Amino acid sequence: MAQLIDGKAISAAVRKRIAEEIQSLQEEQGITPGLAVILVGEDSASEVYVKNKGKACEEVGIDFELYRLSASATQQELEETIGSLNDREDIDGILLQLPLPSHLDANQFVGLIRPDKDVDAFHPENIGHIMRGDFVFLPCTPAGIMELLRASGIDPAGQRCVVIGRSDIVGKPTAMQLLHADATVTICHSKTQNLAEVCREADILVSAVGQAGLITGDMVRPGAVVIDVGMNRNEEGKLCGDVDFASVEPVASYITPVPGGVGPMTVAMLLQNTLEAAKRHSGITG
């Protein structure tokens, strides 16, 4: 049976380290990181995510500010909100909660956030640094995946990695990080032929497509590491991932559960990015 990669425990360890570092910064240099989140509209899932981010910030000592705009907010209103936060010295990180209402172009507004405050790492400049490998921030979910592997003693170097999903938020940056870690990486997507055959070649298999039960035990090489990024609801309404856990667990060597795997790491890495931004704004690097 596969060993569970406990995202809750690893996330708790990351948060503890962040809280201790923030306390030291406050005591020794009077530095308190600040994060601003912009929420446009009343998407129920976004409300939950933002609430969790605010609670996590409070726990580690990050000042948290929430800016709410109505679902009918204009382009000018959102531009002005982002511009004012860009100018504030006490705000180290800015996060634009997605999705936005359909009349607003997310890519346009993400590009207005100062790259040094872009703690989601979605700005084109930060994406370029991720491609080159000289990045400061990583998107939070890919960063969480890499931390799960590191904390579990799993080294991607020399391994064959298969990433299912090519989104700008998870699939592509995860593939780039595995490549920077000296893995050989294949990206699969909706047009990939013989998906099961490709998956069986993987030493490390990452699924991030949002399709419940996509990955079954016969698609996994014995002893492979399986990272499940999917967040879905099955026919009974129960939260589940992309991986059919029951059939894959006996085959894999390591596996992330859903919930309790990758999910808790996403917020933890947002806190890490905000801390890193605050340190750099204060002239502290490394």
CSV table of C-alpha atoms in Angstrom, one decimal:
chain,number,residue,atom,x,y,z
A,1,MET,CA,0.0,0.0,0.0
A,2,ALA,CA,1.2,3.5,-0.8
A,3,GLN,CA,2.5,5.8,1.9
A,4,LEU,CA,0.2,8.8,2.3
A,5,ILE,CA,1.8,12.2,1.8
A,6,ASP,CA,0.2,14.2,4.5
A,7,GLY,CA,-0.4,17.7,3.2
A,8,LYS,CA,-2.0,18.9,6.5
A,9,ALA,CA,1.1,17.9,8.5
A,10,ILE,CA,3.6,19.3,6.0
A,11,SER,CA,1.5,22.5,5.7
A,12,ALA,CA,1.4,22.9,9.5
A,13,ALA,CA,5.2,22.6,9.6
A,14,VAL,CA,5.6,25.3,6.9
A,15,ARG,CA,3.2,27.6,8.7
A,16,LYS,CA,5.0,27.1,12.0
A,17,ARG,CA,8.3,28.1,10.4
A,18,ILE,CA,6.8,31.1,8.7
A,19,ALA,CA,5.2,32.3,12.0
A,20,GLU,CA,8.5,32.0,13.8
A,21,GLU,CA,10.3,33.9,11.1
A,22,ILE,CA,7.7,36.7,11.1
A,23,GLN,CA,7.9,36.9,14.9
A,24,SER,CA,11.7,37.4,14.6
A,25,LEU,CA,11.3,40.0,12.0
A,26,GLN,CA,8.8,41.9,14.1
A,27,GLU,CA,10.9,41.8,17.2
A,28,GLU,CA,14.3,42.5,15.6
A,29,GLN,CA,13.4,44.9,12.8
A,30,GLY,CA,9.7,45.9,13.2
A,31,ILE,CA,8.7,44.3,10.0
A,32,THR,CA,5.2,42.9,9.6
A,33,PRO,CA,4.2,41.5,6.2
A,34,GLY,CA,1.0,42.8,4.6
A,35,LEU,CA,-1.3,41.0,2.2
A,36,ALA,CA,-4.2,42.5,0.3
A,37,VAL,CA,-6.9,40.4,-1.4
A,38,ILE,CA,-9.3,41.8,-3.9
A,39,LEU,CA,-12.6,40.0,-4.2
A,40,VAL,CA,-14.9,41.0,-7.1
A,41,GLY,CA,-18.5,39.7,-6.9
A,42,GLU,CA,-20.0,37.0,-4.7
A,43,ASP,CA,-18.7,33.7,-5.9
A,44,SER,CA,-19.4,31.3,-3.0
A,45,ALA,CA,-16.2,29.2,-3.5
A,46,SER,CA,-14.1,32.4,-3.6
A,47,GLU,CA,-15.7,33.6,-0.4
A,48,VAL,CA,-14.5,30.4,1.3
A,49,TYR,CA,-11.0,30.6,-0.1
A,50,VAL,CA,-10.6,34.2,0.9
A,51,LYS,CA,-11.9,33.5,4.4
A,52,ASN,CA,-9.3,30.7,4.8
A,53,LYS,CA,-6.5,32.9,3.5
A,54,GLY,CA,-7.4,35.6,6.0
A,55,LYS,CA,-7.5,33.1,8.9
A,56,ALA,CA,-4.1,31.7,7.8
A,57,CYS,CA,-2.6,35.2,7.7
A,58,GLU,CA,-3.8,35.9,11.2
A,59,GLU,CA,-2.3,32.7,12.5
A,60,VAL,CA,1.2,33.5,11.3
A,61,GLY,CA,1.2,37.2,11.9
A,62,ILE,CA,0.6,38.7,8.4
A,63,ASP,CA,-1.6,41.8,8.2
A,64,PHE,CA,-4.6,40.9,6.0
A,65,GLU,CA,-6.8,43.4,4.2
A,66,LEU,CA,-9.8,42.4,2.0
A,67,TYR,CA,-11.1,44.7,-0.7
A,68,ARG,CA,-14.6,43.8,-1.9
A,69,LEU,CA,-15.9,45.1,-5.2
A,70,SER,CA,-19.4,44.4,-6.6
A,71,ALA,CA,-20.0,42.0,-9.4
A,72,SER,CA,-20.8,45.0,-11.6
A,73,ALA,CA,-17.5,46.7,-10.8
A,74,THR,CA,-16.1,48.6,-13.8
A,75,GLN,CA,-12.6,48.2,-15.3
A,76,GLN,CA,-11.7,51.7,-13.9
A,77,GLU,CA,-12.7,50.7,-10.3
A,78,LEU,CA,-10.6,47.6,-10.4
A,79,GLU,CA,-7.6,49.4,-12.0
A,80,GLU,CA,-7.8,52.1,-9.3
A,81,THR,CA,-7.9,49.5,-6.5
A,82,ILE,CA,-4.9,47.7,-7.8
A,83,GLY,CA,-3.1,51.0,-8.4
A,84,SER,CA,-3.6,52.2,-4.8
A,85,LEU,CA,-2.4,48.9,-3.4
A,86,ASN,CA,0.7,49.0,-5.7
A,87,ASP,CA,1.6,52.4,-4.1
A,88,ARG,CA,1.2,51.4,-0.5
A,89,GLU,CA,4.5,50.5,1.3
A,90,ASP,CA,2.7,48.5,4.0
A,91,ILE,CA,1.3,46.1,1.4
A,92,ASP,CA,3.8,43.5,0.4
A,93,GLY,CA,1.5,41.1,-1.5
A,94,ILE,CA,-1.5,41.6,-3.7
A,95,LEU,CA,-3.8,38.8,-4.7
A,96,LEU,CA,-6.7,39.1,-7.2
A,97,GLN,CA,-9.1,36.4,-6.3
A,98,LEU,CA,-10.2,34.5,-9.4
A,99,PRO,CA,-12.5,33.9,-11.2
A,100,LEU,CA,-13.6,37.5,-12.1
A,101,PRO,CA,-17.0,38.3,-13.5
A,102,SER,CA,-17.2,37.6,-17.2
A,103,HIS,CA,-17.0,41.3,-18.3
A,104,LEU,CA,-13.5,41.6,-16.7
A,105,ASP,CA,-10.4,40.1,-18.3
A,106,ALA,CA,-8.3,38.4,-15.6
A,107,ASN,CA,-5.1,38.5,-17.6
A,108,GLN,CA,-5.3,42.2,-18.1
A,109,PHE,CA,-5.7,42.9,-14.4
A,110,VAL,CA,-3.1,40.4,-13.1
A,111,GLY,CA,-0.7,42.2,-15.4
A,112,LEU,CA,-1.4,45.5,-13.5
A,113,ILE,CA,-0.1,44.1,-10.2
A,114,ARG,CA,3.5,45.1,-9.4
A,115,PRO,CA,5.6,42.0,-10.1
A,116,ASP,CA,7.3,42.3,-6.7
A,117,LYS,CA,3.9,42.2,-5.1
A,118,ASP,CA,2.5,39.5,-7.3
A,119,VAL,CA,2.4,36.7,-4.7
A,120,ASP,CA,0.3,34.5,-7.0
A,121,ALA,CA,3.1,34.7,-9.6
A,122,PHE,CA,0.7,35.2,-12.5
A,123,HIS,CA,2.3,38.4,-13.8
A,124,PRO,CA,4.0,37.9,-17.3
A,125,GLU,CA,7.3,39.0,-15.8
A,126,ASN,CA,7.2,36.4,-13.0
A,127,ILE,CA,6.1,33.8,-15.5
A,128,GLY,CA,9.2,34.6,-17.5
A,129,HIS,CA,11.4,34.2,-14.5
A,130,ILE,CA,9.8,30.8,-13.8
A,131,MET,CA,10.7,29.7,-17.3
A,132,ARG,CA,14.3,30.8,-16.8
A,133,GLY,CA,14.5,29.3,-13.3
A,134,ASP,CA,15.6,32.6,-11.6
A,135,PHE,CA,12.2,33.2,-10.0
A,136,VAL,CA,11.3,34.8,-6.7
A,137,PHE,CA,7.7,33.6,-6.5
A,138,LEU,CA,6.1,30.4,-7.7
A,139,PRO,CA,2.3,29.9,-8.2
A,140,CYS,CA,1.1,28.6,-4.9
A,141,THR,CA,-0.1,25.1,-5.9
A,142,PRO,CA,3.0,24.2,-7.9
A,143,ALA,CA,5.1,25.5,-5.0
A,144,GLY,CA,3.1,23.3,-2.7
A,145,ILE,CA,3.6,20.2,-4.9
A,146,MET,CA,7.4,20.7,-4.9
A,147,GLU,CA,7.4,21.2,-1.1
A,148,LEU,CA,5.4,18.0,-0.6
A,149,LEU,CA,8.0,16.1,-2.7
A,150,ARG,CA,10.9,17.7,-0.8
A,151,ALA,CA,9.4,17.0,2.6
A,152,SER,CA,8.7,13.4,1.7
A,153,GLY,CA,12.3,12.9,0.6
A,154,ILE,CA,11.3,12.4,-3.1
A,155,ASP,CA,14.0,13.7,-5.5
A,156,PRO,CA,12.7,14.3,-9.1
A,157,ALA,CA,16.2,14.4,-10.5
A,158,GLY,CA,16.6,11.8,-13.2
A,159,GLN,CA,13.0,10.7,-12.8
A,160,ARG,CA,10.4,10.4,-15.5
A,161,CYS,CA,7.5,12.8,-14.6
A,162,VAL,CA,4.1,13.0,-16.3
A,163,VAL,CA,1.9,16.1,-15.6
A,164,ILE,CA,-1.7,15.8,-16.8
A,165,GLY,CA,-3.1,19.3,-17.4
A,166,ARG,CA,-1.6,22.3,-19.1
A,167,SER,CA,-3.2,25.2,-17.2
A,168,ASP,CA,-1.1,28.4,-16.7
A,169,ILE,CA,-1.9,28.1,-12.9
A,170,VAL,CA,-0.9,24.5,-12.2
A,171,GLY,CA,0.1,22.3,-15.1
A,172,LYS,CA,2.7,24.4,-16.9
A,173,PRO,CA,4.5,25.8,-13.9
A,174,THR,CA,4.5,22.4,-12.2
A,175,ALA,CA,6.1,20.9,-15.3
A,176,MET,CA,8.7,23.7,-15.3
A,177,GLN,CA,9.6,23.2,-11.7
A,178,LEU,CA,10.1,19.5,-12.2
A,179,LEU,CA,12.3,20.3,-15.2
A,180,HIS,CA,14.4,22.7,-13.2
A,181,ALA,CA,14.7,19.8,-10.6
A,182,ASP,CA,16.4,17.7,-13.4
A,183,ALA,CA,13.4,15.5,-14.2
A,184,THR,CA,12.4,14.4,-17.6
A,185,VAL,CA,8.9,15.8,-18.1
A,186,THR,CA,5.9,15.0,-20.3
A,187,ILE,CA,2.8,17.2,-20.3
A,188,CYS,CA,-0.5,15.5,-21.2
A,189,HIS,CA,-3.8,17.1,-22.1
A,190,SER,CA,-7.2,16.5,-23.7
A,191,LYS,CA,-5.6,15.8,-27.1
A,192,THR,CA,-3.0,13.3,-25.8
A,193,GLN,CA,-3.3,9.9,-27.4
A,194,ASN,CA,-2.8,6.7,-25.4
A,195,LEU,CA,-2.9,8.5,-22.1
A,196,ALA,CA,-2.9,5.4,-20.0
A,197,GLU,CA,0.3,4.2,-21.7
A,198,VAL,CA,2.0,7.5,-21.1
A,199,CYS,CA,1.0,7.5,-17.5
A,200,ARG,CA,2.4,4.1,-16.9
A,201,GLU,CA,5.9,5.4,-17.9
A,202,ALA,CA,5.9,7.9,-15.0
A,203,ASP,CA,8.0,7.7,-11.8
A,204,ILE,CA,6.1,10.7,-10.6
A,205,LEU,CA,2.6,11.3,-11.9
A,206,VAL,CA,0.8,14.6,-11.3
A,207,SER,CA,-2.9,15.0,-12.3
A,208,ALA,CA,-4.4,18.5,-12.4
A,209,VAL,CA,-7.4,18.4,-14.7
A,210,GLY,CA,-10.4,18.4,-12.5
A,211,GLN,CA,-12.0,15.1,-13.7
A,212,ALA,CA,-13.0,12.7,-10.9
A,213,GLY,CA,-11.6,9.2,-11.2
A,214,LEU,CA,-9.6,9.9,-14.3
A,215,ILE,CA,-6.5,8.0,-13.0
A,216,THR,CA,-7.1,4.4,-12.2
A,217,GLY,CA,-4.8,1.7,-10.9
A,218,ASP,CA,-4.1,0.2,-14.3
A,219,MET,CA,-2.7,3.5,-15.5
A,220,VAL,CA,0.0,3.7,-12.7
A,221,ARG,CA,3.4,2.0,-12.8
A,222,PRO,CA,4.0,0.0,-9.6
A,223,GLY,CA,6.0,2.1,-7.2
A,224,ALA,CA,5.2,5.4,-8.8
A,225,VAL,CA,4.6,8.6,-6.8
A,226,VAL,CA,1.1,10.0,-7.5
A,227,ILE,CA,0.2,13.6,-6.8
A,228,ASP,CA,-3.5,14.4,-7.0
A,229,VAL,CA,-4.3,18.1,-7.6
A,230,GLY,CA,-7.9,17.6,-8.6
A,231,MET,CA,-10.8,19.0,-6.5
A,232,ASN,CA,-14.0,17.5,-7.7
A,233,ARG,CA,-17.4,16.2,-6.4
A,234,ASN,CA,-18.5,12.7,-7.1
A,235,GLU,CA,-22.0,11.5,-7.8
A,236,GLU,CA,-22.7,11.4,-4.0
A,237,GLY,CA,-21.4,15.0,-3.7
A,238,LYS,CA,-18.3,13.9,-1.8
A,239,LEU,CA,-15.0,15.8,-2.4
A,240,CYS,CA,-12.6,13.7,-4.4
A,241,GLY,CA,-9.6,14.1,-6.7
A,242,ASP,CA,-8.6,13.1,-10.2
A,243,VAL,CA,-7.2,9.8,-8.9
A,244,ASP,CA,-9.3,6.7,-8.1
A,245,PHE,CA,-7.8,6.4,-4.7
A,246,ALA,CA,-9.0,2.8,-4.0
A,247,SER,CA,-7.4,1.3,-7.1
A,248,VAL,CA,-4.3,3.4,-7.2
A,249,GLU,CA,-3.2,3.2,-3.5
A,250,PRO,CA,-2.2,-0.5,-3.7
A,251,VAL,CA,0.0,0.2,-6.7
A,252,ALA,CA,1.8,3.5,-5.9
A,253,SER,CA,4.6,4.0,-3.5
A,254,TYR,CA,3.4,7.5,-2.3
A,255,ILE,CA,0.1,9.2,-2.9
A,256,THR,CA,-1.6,12.4,-1.8
A,257,PRO,CA,-5.2,12.1,-0.5
A,258,VAL,CA,-8.1,14.5,-1.4
A,259,PRO,CA,-8.8,16.3,0.8
A,260,GLY,CA,-5.7,16.7,2.9
A,261,GLY,CA,-3.0,16.5,0.2
A,262,VAL,CA,-2.1,19.3,-2.1
A,263,GLY,CA,-4.9,21.6,-1.0
A,264,PRO,CA,-3.5,22.7,2.4
A,265,MET,CA,-0.2,23.5,0.8
A,266,THR,CA,-1.6,26.2,-1.5
A,267,VAL,CA,-2.4,28.6,1.3
A,268,ALA,CA,0.9,27.8,3.1
A,269,MET,CA,2.9,28.8,0.0
A,270,LEU,CA,0.9,32.0,-0.4
A,271,LEU,CA,2.0,32.9,3.2
A,272,GLN,CA,5.6,32.0,2.2
A,273,ASN,CA,5.4,34.2,-0.9
A,274,THR,CA,4.1,37.1,1.1
A,275,LEU,CA,6.9,36.7,3.7
A,276,GLU,CA,9.5,36.6,0.9
A,277,ALA,CA,8.0,39.8,-0.6
A,278,ALA,CA,8.2,41.6,2.7
A,279,LYS,CA,11.8,40.6,3.3
A,280,ARG,CA,12.8,41.8,-0.2
A,281,HIS,CA,10.9,45.1,0.3
A,282,SER,CA,12.9,45.5,3.5
A,283,GLY,CA,16.2,44.8,1.7
A,284,ILE,CA,16.5,41.2,3.1
A,285,THR,CA,17.3,38.6,0.5
A,286,GLY,CA,18.1,34.9,0.7
